[in-house]
Short mmCIF file of C-alpha atoms in Angstrom, two decimals:
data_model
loop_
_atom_site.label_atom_id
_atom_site.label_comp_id
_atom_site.label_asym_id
_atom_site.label_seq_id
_atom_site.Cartn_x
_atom_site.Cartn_y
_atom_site.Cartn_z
CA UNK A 20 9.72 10.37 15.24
CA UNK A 21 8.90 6.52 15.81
CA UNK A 22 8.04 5.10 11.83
CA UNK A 23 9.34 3.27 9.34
CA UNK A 24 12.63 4.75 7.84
CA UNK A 25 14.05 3.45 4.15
CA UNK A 26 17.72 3.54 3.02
CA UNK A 27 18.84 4.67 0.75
CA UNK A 28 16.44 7.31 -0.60
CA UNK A 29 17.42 7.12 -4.01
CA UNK A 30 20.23 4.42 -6.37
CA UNK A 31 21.63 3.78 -9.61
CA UNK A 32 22.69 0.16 -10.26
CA UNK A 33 24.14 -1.33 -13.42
CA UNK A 34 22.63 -4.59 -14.74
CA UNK A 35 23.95 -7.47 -12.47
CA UNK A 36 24.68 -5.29 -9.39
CA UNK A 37 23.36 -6.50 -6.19
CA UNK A 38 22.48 -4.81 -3.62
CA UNK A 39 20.47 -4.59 -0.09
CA UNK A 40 17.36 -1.83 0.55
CA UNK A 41 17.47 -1.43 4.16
CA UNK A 42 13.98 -1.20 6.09
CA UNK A 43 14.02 -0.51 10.27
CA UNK A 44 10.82 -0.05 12.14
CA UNK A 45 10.43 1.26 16.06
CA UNK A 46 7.49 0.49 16.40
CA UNK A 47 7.39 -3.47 17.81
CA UNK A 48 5.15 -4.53 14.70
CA UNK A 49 5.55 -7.62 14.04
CA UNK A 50 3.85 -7.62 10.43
CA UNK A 51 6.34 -6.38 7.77
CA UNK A 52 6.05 -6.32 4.14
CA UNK A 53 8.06 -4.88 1.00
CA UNK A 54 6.01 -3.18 -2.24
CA UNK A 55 7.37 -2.07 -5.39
CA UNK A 56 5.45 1.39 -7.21
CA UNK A 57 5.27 1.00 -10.37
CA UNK A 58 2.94 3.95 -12.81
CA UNK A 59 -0.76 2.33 -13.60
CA UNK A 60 0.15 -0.71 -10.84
CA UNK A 61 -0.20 -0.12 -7.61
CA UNK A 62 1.57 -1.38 -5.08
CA UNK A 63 2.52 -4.54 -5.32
CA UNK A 64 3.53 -7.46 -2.82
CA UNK A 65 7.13 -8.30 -2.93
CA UNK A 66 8.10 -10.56 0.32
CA UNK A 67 6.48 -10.30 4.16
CA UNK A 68 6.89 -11.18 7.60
CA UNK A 69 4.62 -11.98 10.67
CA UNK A 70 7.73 -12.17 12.70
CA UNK A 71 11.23 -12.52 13.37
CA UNK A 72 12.67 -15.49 11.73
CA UNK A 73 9.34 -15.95 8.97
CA UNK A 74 9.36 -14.61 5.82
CA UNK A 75 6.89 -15.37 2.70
CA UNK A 76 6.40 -14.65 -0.83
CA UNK A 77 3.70 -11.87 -1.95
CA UNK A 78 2.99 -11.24 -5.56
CA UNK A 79 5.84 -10.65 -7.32
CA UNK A 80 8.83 -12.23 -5.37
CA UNK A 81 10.95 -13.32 -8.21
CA UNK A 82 14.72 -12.06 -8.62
CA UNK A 83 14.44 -10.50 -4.26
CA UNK A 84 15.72 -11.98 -1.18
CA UNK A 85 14.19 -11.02 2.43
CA UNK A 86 15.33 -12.31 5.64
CA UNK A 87 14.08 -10.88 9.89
CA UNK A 88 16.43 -11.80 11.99
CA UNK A 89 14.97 -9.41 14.20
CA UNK A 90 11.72 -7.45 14.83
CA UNK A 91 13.28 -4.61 14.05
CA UNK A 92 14.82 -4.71 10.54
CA UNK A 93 13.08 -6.49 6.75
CA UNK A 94 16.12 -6.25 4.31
CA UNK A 95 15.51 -6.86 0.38
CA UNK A 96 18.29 -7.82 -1.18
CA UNK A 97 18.27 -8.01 -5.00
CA UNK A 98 20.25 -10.60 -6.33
CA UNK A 99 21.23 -9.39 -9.90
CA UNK A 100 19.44 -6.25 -10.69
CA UNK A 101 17.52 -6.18 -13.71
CA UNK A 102 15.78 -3.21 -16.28
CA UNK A 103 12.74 -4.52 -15.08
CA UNK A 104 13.48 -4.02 -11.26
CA UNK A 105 13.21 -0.14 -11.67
CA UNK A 106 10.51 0.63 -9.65
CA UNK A 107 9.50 2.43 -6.17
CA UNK A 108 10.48 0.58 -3.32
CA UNK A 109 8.06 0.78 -0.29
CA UNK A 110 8.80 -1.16 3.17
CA UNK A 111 5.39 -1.26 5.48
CA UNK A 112 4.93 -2.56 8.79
CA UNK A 113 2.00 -3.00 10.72
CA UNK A 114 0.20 -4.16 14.05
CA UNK A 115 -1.91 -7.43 13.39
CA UNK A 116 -3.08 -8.92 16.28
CA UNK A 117 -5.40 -12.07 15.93
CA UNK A 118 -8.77 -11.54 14.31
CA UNK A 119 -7.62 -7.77 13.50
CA UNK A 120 -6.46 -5.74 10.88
CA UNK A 121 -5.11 -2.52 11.12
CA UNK A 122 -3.41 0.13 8.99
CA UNK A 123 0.11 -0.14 7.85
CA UNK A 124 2.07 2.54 8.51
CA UNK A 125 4.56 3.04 5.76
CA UNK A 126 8.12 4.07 4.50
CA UNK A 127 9.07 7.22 2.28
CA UNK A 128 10.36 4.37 -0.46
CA UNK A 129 13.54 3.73 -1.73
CA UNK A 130 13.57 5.34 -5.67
CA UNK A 131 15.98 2.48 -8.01
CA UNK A 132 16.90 2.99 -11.10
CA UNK A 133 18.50 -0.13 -13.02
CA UNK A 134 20.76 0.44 -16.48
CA UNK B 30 -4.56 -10.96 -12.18
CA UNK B 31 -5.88 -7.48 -10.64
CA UNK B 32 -7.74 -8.15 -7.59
CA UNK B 33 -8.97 -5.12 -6.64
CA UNK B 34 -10.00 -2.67 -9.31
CA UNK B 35 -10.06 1.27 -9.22
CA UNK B 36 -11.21 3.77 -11.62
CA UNK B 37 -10.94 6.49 -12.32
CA UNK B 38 -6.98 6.60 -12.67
CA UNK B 39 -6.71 10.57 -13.05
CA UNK B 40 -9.36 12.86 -11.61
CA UNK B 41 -10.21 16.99 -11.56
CA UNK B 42 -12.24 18.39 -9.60
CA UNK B 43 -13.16 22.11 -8.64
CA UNK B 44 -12.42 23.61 -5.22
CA UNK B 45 -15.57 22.74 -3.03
CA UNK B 46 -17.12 19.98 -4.83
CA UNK B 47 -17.03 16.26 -4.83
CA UNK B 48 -14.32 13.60 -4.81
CA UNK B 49 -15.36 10.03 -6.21
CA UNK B 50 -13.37 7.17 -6.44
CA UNK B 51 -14.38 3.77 -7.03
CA UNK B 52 -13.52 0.28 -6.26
CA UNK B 53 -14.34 -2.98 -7.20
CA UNK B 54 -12.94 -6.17 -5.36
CA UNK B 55 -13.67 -9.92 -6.49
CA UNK B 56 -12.53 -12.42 -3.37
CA UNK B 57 -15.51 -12.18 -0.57
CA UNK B 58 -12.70 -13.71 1.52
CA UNK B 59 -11.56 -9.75 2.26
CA UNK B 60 -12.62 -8.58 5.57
CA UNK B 61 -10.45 -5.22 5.71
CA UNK B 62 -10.75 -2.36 3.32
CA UNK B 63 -8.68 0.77 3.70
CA UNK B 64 -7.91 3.89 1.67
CA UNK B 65 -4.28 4.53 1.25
CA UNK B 66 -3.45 9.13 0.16
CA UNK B 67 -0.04 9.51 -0.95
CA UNK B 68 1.92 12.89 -1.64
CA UNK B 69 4.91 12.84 -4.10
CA UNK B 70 8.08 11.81 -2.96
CA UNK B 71 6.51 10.13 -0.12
CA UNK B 72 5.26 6.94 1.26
CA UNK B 73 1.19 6.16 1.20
CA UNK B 74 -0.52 7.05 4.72
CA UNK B 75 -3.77 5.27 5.60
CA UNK B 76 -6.39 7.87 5.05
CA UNK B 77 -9.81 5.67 6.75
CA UNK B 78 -11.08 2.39 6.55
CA UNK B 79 -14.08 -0.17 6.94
CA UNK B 80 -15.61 -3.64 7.52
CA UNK B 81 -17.99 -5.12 5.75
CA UNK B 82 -20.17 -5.65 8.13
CA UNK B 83 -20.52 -1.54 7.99
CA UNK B 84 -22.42 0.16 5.15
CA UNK B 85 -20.83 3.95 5.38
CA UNK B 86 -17.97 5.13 7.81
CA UNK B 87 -17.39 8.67 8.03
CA UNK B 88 -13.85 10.59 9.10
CA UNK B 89 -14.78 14.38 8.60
CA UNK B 90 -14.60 15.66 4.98
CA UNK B 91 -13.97 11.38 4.07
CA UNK B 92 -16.85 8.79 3.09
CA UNK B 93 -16.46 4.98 2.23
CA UNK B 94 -19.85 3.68 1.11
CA UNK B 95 -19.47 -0.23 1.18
CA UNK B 96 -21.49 -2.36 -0.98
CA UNK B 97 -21.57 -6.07 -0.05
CA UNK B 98 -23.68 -7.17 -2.73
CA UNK B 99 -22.48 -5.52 -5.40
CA UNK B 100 -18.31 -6.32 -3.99
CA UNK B 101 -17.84 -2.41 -4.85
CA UNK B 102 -16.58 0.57 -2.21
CA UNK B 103 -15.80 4.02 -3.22
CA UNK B 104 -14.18 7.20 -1.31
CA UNK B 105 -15.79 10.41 -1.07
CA UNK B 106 -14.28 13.50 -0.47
CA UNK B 107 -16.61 16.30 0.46
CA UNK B 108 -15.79 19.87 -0.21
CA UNK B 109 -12.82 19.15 -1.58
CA UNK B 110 -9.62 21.26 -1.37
CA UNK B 111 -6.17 21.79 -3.27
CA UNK B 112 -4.49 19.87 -0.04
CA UNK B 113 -6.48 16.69 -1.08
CA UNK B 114 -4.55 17.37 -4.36
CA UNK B 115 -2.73 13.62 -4.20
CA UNK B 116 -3.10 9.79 -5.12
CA UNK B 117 -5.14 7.80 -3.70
CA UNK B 118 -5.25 4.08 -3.53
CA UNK B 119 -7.91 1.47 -2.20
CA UNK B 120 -7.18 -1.95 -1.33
CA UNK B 121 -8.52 -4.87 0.37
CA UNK B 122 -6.75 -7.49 2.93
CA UNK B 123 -7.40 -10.69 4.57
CA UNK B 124 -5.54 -12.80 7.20
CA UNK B 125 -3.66 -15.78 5.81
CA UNK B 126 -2.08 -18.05 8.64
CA UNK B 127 -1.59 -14.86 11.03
CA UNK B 128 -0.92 -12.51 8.09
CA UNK B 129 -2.46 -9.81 7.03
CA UNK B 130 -2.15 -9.53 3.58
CA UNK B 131 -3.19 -6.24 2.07
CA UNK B 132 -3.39 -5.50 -1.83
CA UNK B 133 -4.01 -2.51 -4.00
CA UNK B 134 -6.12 -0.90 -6.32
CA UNK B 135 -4.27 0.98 -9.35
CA UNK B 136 -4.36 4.58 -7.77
CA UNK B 137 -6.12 7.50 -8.78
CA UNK B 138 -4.28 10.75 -9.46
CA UNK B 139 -6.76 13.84 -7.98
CA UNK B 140 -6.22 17.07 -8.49
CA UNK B 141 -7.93 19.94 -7.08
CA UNK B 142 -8.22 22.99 -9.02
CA UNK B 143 -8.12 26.18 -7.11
#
């Protein structure tokens, strides 16, 4: 089924650890987005992308890397995972053409778990 | 700073009556306002949305009322069942230099007693 697929579903890191949440969409959207879950929160904005090669800041970028090299695939990469980095991960994408907005359309999250 | 505020955060309700969940947004810059249901262990899935230029949309058992004035919107689920058991989020976007940048209420937990 055409959507937005997350890997890996679940990981354990150790303080310091890096590591890279994959994110692929087949859907030609060229509006992608990363949100952490956290309990009472929301979702919050991590990093986005109108397109291939442009990337920006939401929220709550601090301590996460994104890059698009293609429309495709919106990696986060955590540099040196922290406590405070457990969380939900959700990657999003969405159609936006000018003077629109539509729904995104949503991945089943990526559950980390920082000691 | 919470931009879009939702209450209540946990809600029961009986089988067959009335789902209502409120929002409240601050920046009149949003033009977009959508209603996110999520199911455990998954990903949210956008449930209905509306402009503001629209006072009430209406997707089956599903109701946004949309007050302009007051910067408020709230879901209502009619006839509710044990399936709507889930969370629900609002939020509210606006384009930013071609983006569309969406953010969320708090979530409300709903469950439907049987």
């Amino acid at each position: 089924n055409a959507g937005v697929t997350q890997t890996p579903k679940f990981q354990v890191l150790k303080t310091g650890q890096s590591m890279t949440l994959q994110c692929a969409q087949d859907m030609n959207h060229e509006y992608m987005s990363w949100y952490r879950q956290d309990p009472g929160m929301g979702l919050r904005l991590i990093h986005y992308s109108v397109g291939a090669g442009i990337t920006d800041q939401g929220e709550v970028p601090n301590g996460y890397n994104v890059s698009r090299s293609t429309t495709e695939d919106f990696p986060l990469r955590l540099l040196s995972a922290a406590p405070s980095q457990t969380s939900v991960y959700f990657c999003a994408s969405s159609y936006s053409p000018p003077g629109g907005n539509y729904g995104y359309t949503f991945g089943s999250g990526t559950r980390l778990t920082v000691v | 700073q919470q931009q879009v505020k939702q209450s209540p955060q946990s809600l029961i309700v009986q089988k067959g009556g009335i789902s209502i969940i409120n929002c409240a947004y601050e920046n009149t810059a949003f033009d977009y306002f959508p209603w996110y249901q999520q199911f455990p262990g998954k990903g949210p899935a956008l449930l209905i949305a509306i402009r503001p230029d629209v006072s009430e949309k209406k997707e089956g058992r599903f109701t946004i009322s949309f007050n302009k004035s007051a910067k408020q919107f709230s879901l209502h689920i009619m006839d509710s069942q044990p399936g709507d058991s889930a969370t629900y989020f609002c939020a509210a976007s606006r384009r930013i230099q071609g983006a569309q940048k969406l953010v969320f209420g708090q979530g409300t937990r709903l469950t439907i007693n049987p």
